[in-house]
Structures are given as structure tokens and as C-alpha cells.
Amino acid sequence: MGEATRPSTESSEARGHGVLQAIARMSSTRANYWVGQAADFVVSFALLAAAFWVDHSRPLQAVLVLLVGLFVFSFIEYAFHRWLFHGPVPLFEEGHTLHHEKPLGFDSLPFFFPPAVILLLAAVLALVLPTAMALLLAGAIALGYALYGFSHLIIHRRRFSHPLARKWAAVHHVHHHHPDKNYGVTSPLWDFLLGTWYVSKSKVRVR
């Protein structure tokens, strides 16, 4: 009986592997890249609008929750970049290594994955928080992710003329030369706090 079911099992595994390969190929396309960028902003704005529709009676609280969500995302961005994309899990590490090798490539997460995760997060938060607050917090985190994606896009594809913008972009370019430094893309906060901010040797004082 075990042998009789083996072909079916192998066929299911082959189909599953084929689906994963198709998703991997799609994730490297220009279409997936741009649709993903748009989807991230659409989901974030939709969640924020839904939160406002549910309850717009406490604007100061809403601003505070929005800022908390952006702050939380700043750590998520740092943690994922440092411990996941530069970590021991081959699935994530190999994909990110490809980005370091081809920073102008279109490799990215499947366009549907981040929105699905964010919507799941909103549902979980709604179990422990008031609905409006859950939607607002999830929307703020989603907005942080969308801004991260857009920041990463323009850092690699645009040459800035303003000195501050050039300096901001240079922080991430340093990471491509020193992969254990400057994990933050939108903000250097956690690099400062956790000791991964790059300090040029010319700025290190000899004692």
C-alpha cells in the first residue's frame, strides 16, 4: 500500500516544487518589482483610511499610534536586514546576496507576500487592540515598509544633487562595501544603538 501511494506523493512534491520555482522566477521580474512597490503603498493607505473610518474622534492618539508604528517598523527593518537577510537561513541570505551582487536588479519578494503578512498582522492586532488602533498600527508599519522599499529604490537608481540626500544615500552604499555595517536604510537609529554604524578609519582616533 505504501508503494501504491508513492507516485501520488512524488507528483504532489513535484507540483509544489514547480510552483515555488515559478514564484522565484516571477520575483525577479520587473513587473513583480513595480507591482510590489505599488501594492505596499495601496495596502498601507487602505489600512490607514479604514482606521480613520472606524474611529476619527481622537486625532492626537492616532498621531501617537502612527509614530509608534513607524518606530516599530524601524526596528523590524534593522532586525530583518541584519539577522535574516545576513543570517544563517539560506533562502533569505542567498536572495539578499544576489541583491548585493546586482544592486540594480529587480529581485524582490513576491508582490503578494508583504500585503498578506500585513493583513494577517492587522487581524492578529485586532484580537488584542481596539479595531481602529489595530488598523492604524498595522497601517503605520505597512507605511514604514512602503517607504523603506521606495527609499531603497531611489538610493540605487537616482543620483542626488542635495548634499544631505547624497549623504543619506551614501550610508546605504557603505553597507554594500561593508556588509556588517549600516543595516538601516530609512534610518541609522538602530545602527547607532546596536553598534553597527560604520566609522571611517580616518575618523577613528589613535590613542
Short mmCIF file of C-alpha atoms in Angstrom, two decimals:
data_model
loop_
_atom_site.label_atom_id
_atom_site.label_comp_id
_atom_site.label_asym_id
_atom_site.label_seq_id
_atom_site.Cartn_x
_atom_site.Cartn_y
_atom_site.Cartn_z
CA MET A 1 0.00 0.00 0.00
CA GLY A 2 2.89 2.34 0.77
CA GLU A 3 4.36 1.82 -2.70
CA ALA A 4 0.98 2.48 -4.30
CA THR A 5 0.78 5.96 -2.78
CA ARG A 6 4.37 6.93 -3.57
CA PRO A 7 3.79 8.16 -7.16
CA SER A 8 0.99 10.43 -5.95
CA THR A 9 3.22 11.82 -3.19
CA GLU A 10 6.10 12.39 -5.59
CA SER A 11 3.75 14.06 -8.06
CA SER A 12 2.49 16.42 -5.34
CA GLU A 13 6.05 17.26 -4.31
CA ALA A 14 6.98 17.93 -7.94
CA ARG A 15 4.00 20.25 -8.38
CA GLY A 16 4.87 22.06 -5.15
CA HIS A 17 8.47 22.46 -6.27
CA GLY A 18 7.29 23.73 -9.65
CA VAL A 19 5.09 26.35 -8.00
CA LEU A 20 7.98 27.55 -5.84
CA GLN A 21 10.23 27.78 -8.89
CA ALA A 22 7.58 29.78 -10.76
CA ILE A 23 7.24 32.19 -7.82
CA ALA A 24 11.03 32.53 -7.63
CA ARG A 25 11.21 33.37 -11.35
CA MET A 26 8.37 35.86 -11.02
CA SER A 27 10.12 37.52 -8.07
CA SER A 28 13.00 38.50 -10.34
CA THR A 29 10.83 40.26 -12.92
CA ARG A 30 10.41 43.96 -13.46
CA ALA A 31 6.61 43.58 -13.28
CA ASN A 32 6.71 41.95 -9.84
CA TYR A 33 9.05 44.68 -8.60
CA TRP A 34 6.83 47.59 -9.64
CA VAL A 35 3.54 45.92 -8.73
CA GLY A 36 5.01 45.17 -5.32
CA GLN A 37 6.03 48.80 -4.82
CA ALA A 38 2.51 49.96 -5.67
CA ALA A 39 0.80 47.25 -3.62
CA ASP A 40 2.75 48.20 -0.49
CA PHE A 41 1.52 51.79 -0.62
CA VAL A 42 -2.05 50.78 -1.53
CA VAL A 43 -2.30 48.42 1.45
CA SER A 44 -0.80 50.97 3.85
CA PHE A 45 -3.16 53.75 2.73
CA ALA A 46 -6.14 51.37 2.79
CA LEU A 47 -5.41 50.36 6.39
CA LEU A 48 -4.91 53.96 7.48
CA ALA A 49 -8.13 55.02 5.75
CA ALA A 50 -10.02 52.12 7.34
CA ALA A 51 -8.71 53.11 10.77
CA PHE A 52 -9.89 56.69 10.22
CA TRP A 53 -13.29 55.46 9.02
CA VAL A 54 -13.75 53.25 12.12
CA ASP A 55 -12.79 55.98 14.59
CA HIS A 56 -11.60 59.51 13.89
CA SER A 57 -12.60 61.02 17.23
CA ARG A 58 -9.10 61.05 18.79
CA PRO A 59 -6.62 62.63 16.36
CA LEU A 60 -3.80 63.07 18.90
CA GLN A 61 -3.96 59.41 19.86
CA ALA A 62 -3.97 58.50 16.17
CA VAL A 63 -0.81 60.52 15.55
CA LEU A 64 0.88 58.84 18.52
CA VAL A 65 -0.05 55.35 17.30
CA LEU A 66 1.18 56.26 13.81
CA LEU A 67 4.55 57.36 15.20
CA VAL A 68 4.78 54.22 17.35
CA GLY A 69 4.10 52.08 14.27
CA LEU A 70 6.83 53.81 12.26
CA PHE A 71 9.23 53.41 15.19
CA VAL A 72 8.39 49.70 15.48
CA PHE A 73 8.99 49.26 11.76
CA SER A 74 12.40 50.93 12.01
CA PHE A 75 13.49 48.07 14.28
CA ILE A 76 11.79 45.45 12.09
CA GLU A 77 13.72 46.83 9.11
CA TYR A 78 17.02 46.64 11.00
CA ALA A 79 16.35 43.21 12.53
CA PHE A 80 15.30 41.59 9.25
CA HIS A 81 18.23 43.07 7.36
CA ARG A 82 20.82 42.10 9.96
CA TRP A 83 19.63 38.77 11.34
CA LEU A 84 17.56 37.37 8.48
CA PHE A 85 18.97 38.66 5.19
CA HIS A 86 22.53 38.46 6.51
CA GLY A 87 21.74 35.50 8.73
CA PRO A 88 22.01 31.70 8.62
CA VAL A 89 18.81 30.95 6.64
CA PRO A 90 19.91 30.15 3.04
CA LEU A 91 16.54 31.06 1.49
CA PHE A 92 16.84 34.67 2.64
CA GLU A 93 20.62 35.01 2.67
CA GLU A 94 21.08 33.79 -0.91
CA GLY A 95 18.40 36.11 -2.27
CA HIS A 96 19.91 39.09 -0.50
CA THR A 97 23.40 38.15 -1.67
CA LEU A 98 22.07 38.38 -5.22
CA HIS A 99 20.97 41.95 -4.49
CA HIS A 100 24.45 42.81 -3.24
CA GLU A 101 25.91 41.39 -6.45
CA LYS A 102 23.34 43.15 -8.68
CA PRO A 103 22.00 46.18 -6.77
CA LEU A 104 20.16 47.45 -9.86
CA GLY A 105 18.37 44.14 -10.38
CA PHE A 106 14.67 43.55 -9.80
CA ASP A 107 14.87 40.73 -7.28
CA SER A 108 12.27 41.27 -4.57
CA LEU A 109 9.67 39.46 -2.51
CA PRO A 110 6.60 38.17 -4.40
CA PHE A 111 4.27 41.16 -4.76
CA PHE A 112 1.51 39.45 -2.77
CA PHE A 113 3.64 38.38 0.20
CA PRO A 114 4.14 41.66 2.14
CA PRO A 115 0.45 42.69 1.83
CA ALA A 116 -0.62 39.22 3.02
CA VAL A 117 1.68 39.44 6.04
CA ILE A 118 0.48 42.96 6.89
CA LEU A 119 -3.19 41.97 6.66
CA LEU A 120 -2.51 38.96 8.87
CA LEU A 121 -0.76 41.26 11.34
CA ALA A 122 -3.77 43.59 11.34
CA ALA A 123 -6.08 40.65 12.08
CA VAL A 124 -3.89 39.48 14.97
CA LEU A 125 -3.64 43.00 16.42
CA ALA A 126 -7.43 43.33 16.22
CA LEU A 127 -7.69 40.42 18.64
CA VAL A 128 -5.91 42.36 21.40
CA LEU A 129 -6.47 46.03 20.50
CA PRO A 130 -9.47 48.18 19.55
CA THR A 131 -10.17 47.77 15.85
CA ALA A 132 -9.23 51.32 14.87
CA MET A 133 -5.97 51.17 16.80
CA ALA A 134 -5.10 47.77 15.30
CA LEU A 135 -5.74 49.04 11.77
CA LEU A 136 -3.77 52.21 12.43
CA LEU A 137 -0.79 50.40 13.92
CA ALA A 138 -0.71 47.85 11.09
CA GLY A 139 -1.13 50.67 8.56
CA ALA A 140 1.78 52.60 10.08
CA ILE A 141 4.01 49.52 9.92
CA ALA A 142 2.89 48.96 6.33
CA LEU A 143 3.65 52.60 5.51
CA GLY A 144 7.11 52.19 7.02
CA TYR A 145 7.69 49.16 4.81
CA ALA A 146 6.45 51.00 1.71
CA LEU A 147 8.72 53.96 2.47
CA TYR A 148 11.61 51.56 3.02
CA GLY A 149 11.02 50.00 -0.39
CA PHE A 150 10.78 53.41 -2.06
CA SER A 151 13.90 54.66 -0.24
CA HIS A 152 15.85 51.61 -1.34
CA LEU A 153 14.65 52.13 -4.89
CA ILE A 154 15.75 55.76 -5.21
CA ILE A 155 19.03 55.22 -3.34
CA HIS A 156 20.15 52.77 -6.01
CA ARG A 157 18.56 54.39 -9.05
CA ARG A 158 18.91 58.12 -8.54
CA ARG A 159 21.86 60.47 -8.25
CA PHE A 160 21.10 63.18 -5.74
CA SER A 161 22.27 66.77 -6.03
CA HIS A 162 21.45 67.91 -2.50
CA PRO A 163 24.34 67.27 -0.04
CA LEU A 164 22.08 65.84 2.67
CA ALA A 165 20.40 63.47 0.21
CA ARG A 166 23.80 62.34 -1.09
CA LYS A 167 24.98 61.69 2.45
CA TRP A 168 21.82 59.71 3.22
CA ALA A 169 22.29 57.54 0.12
CA ALA A 170 25.99 57.08 0.88
CA VAL A 171 25.12 55.46 4.21
CA HIS A 172 23.49 52.54 2.39
CA HIS A 173 26.16 52.36 -0.30
CA VAL A 174 28.69 51.88 2.51
CA HIS A 175 26.72 48.78 3.55
CA HIS A 176 27.34 47.23 0.13
CA HIS A 177 31.08 47.54 0.75
CA HIS A 178 30.90 46.65 4.46
CA PRO A 179 28.02 44.14 4.77
CA ASP A 180 28.28 44.01 8.57
CA LYS A 181 27.62 47.75 8.92
CA ASN A 182 24.78 50.22 8.23
CA TYR A 183 21.83 47.82 8.17
CA GLY A 184 19.29 50.63 8.46
CA VAL A 185 18.08 52.03 5.15
CA THR A 186 15.47 54.58 6.17
CA SER A 187 17.13 55.44 9.49
CA PRO A 188 20.54 54.90 11.14
CA LEU A 189 18.98 54.84 14.63
CA TRP A 190 19.44 51.15 15.40
CA ASP A 191 22.92 51.08 13.86
CA PHE A 192 23.90 53.75 16.39
CA LEU A 193 22.20 51.96 19.28
CA LEU A 194 23.45 48.45 18.46
CA GLY A 195 26.98 49.29 17.38
CA THR A 196 26.81 48.60 13.65
CA TRP A 197 27.24 52.18 12.45
CA TYR A 198 30.20 52.43 10.08
CA VAL A 199 33.01 54.65 11.30
CA SER A 200 35.65 55.56 8.72
CA LYS A 201 39.17 54.65 9.77
CA SER A 202 40.15 58.25 9.13
CA LYS A 203 37.74 59.29 11.88
CA VAL A 204 38.99 56.79 14.46
CA ARG A 205 41.36 58.46 16.88
CA VAL A 206 44.55 56.62 17.70
CA ARG A 207 45.00 56.51 21.46
#
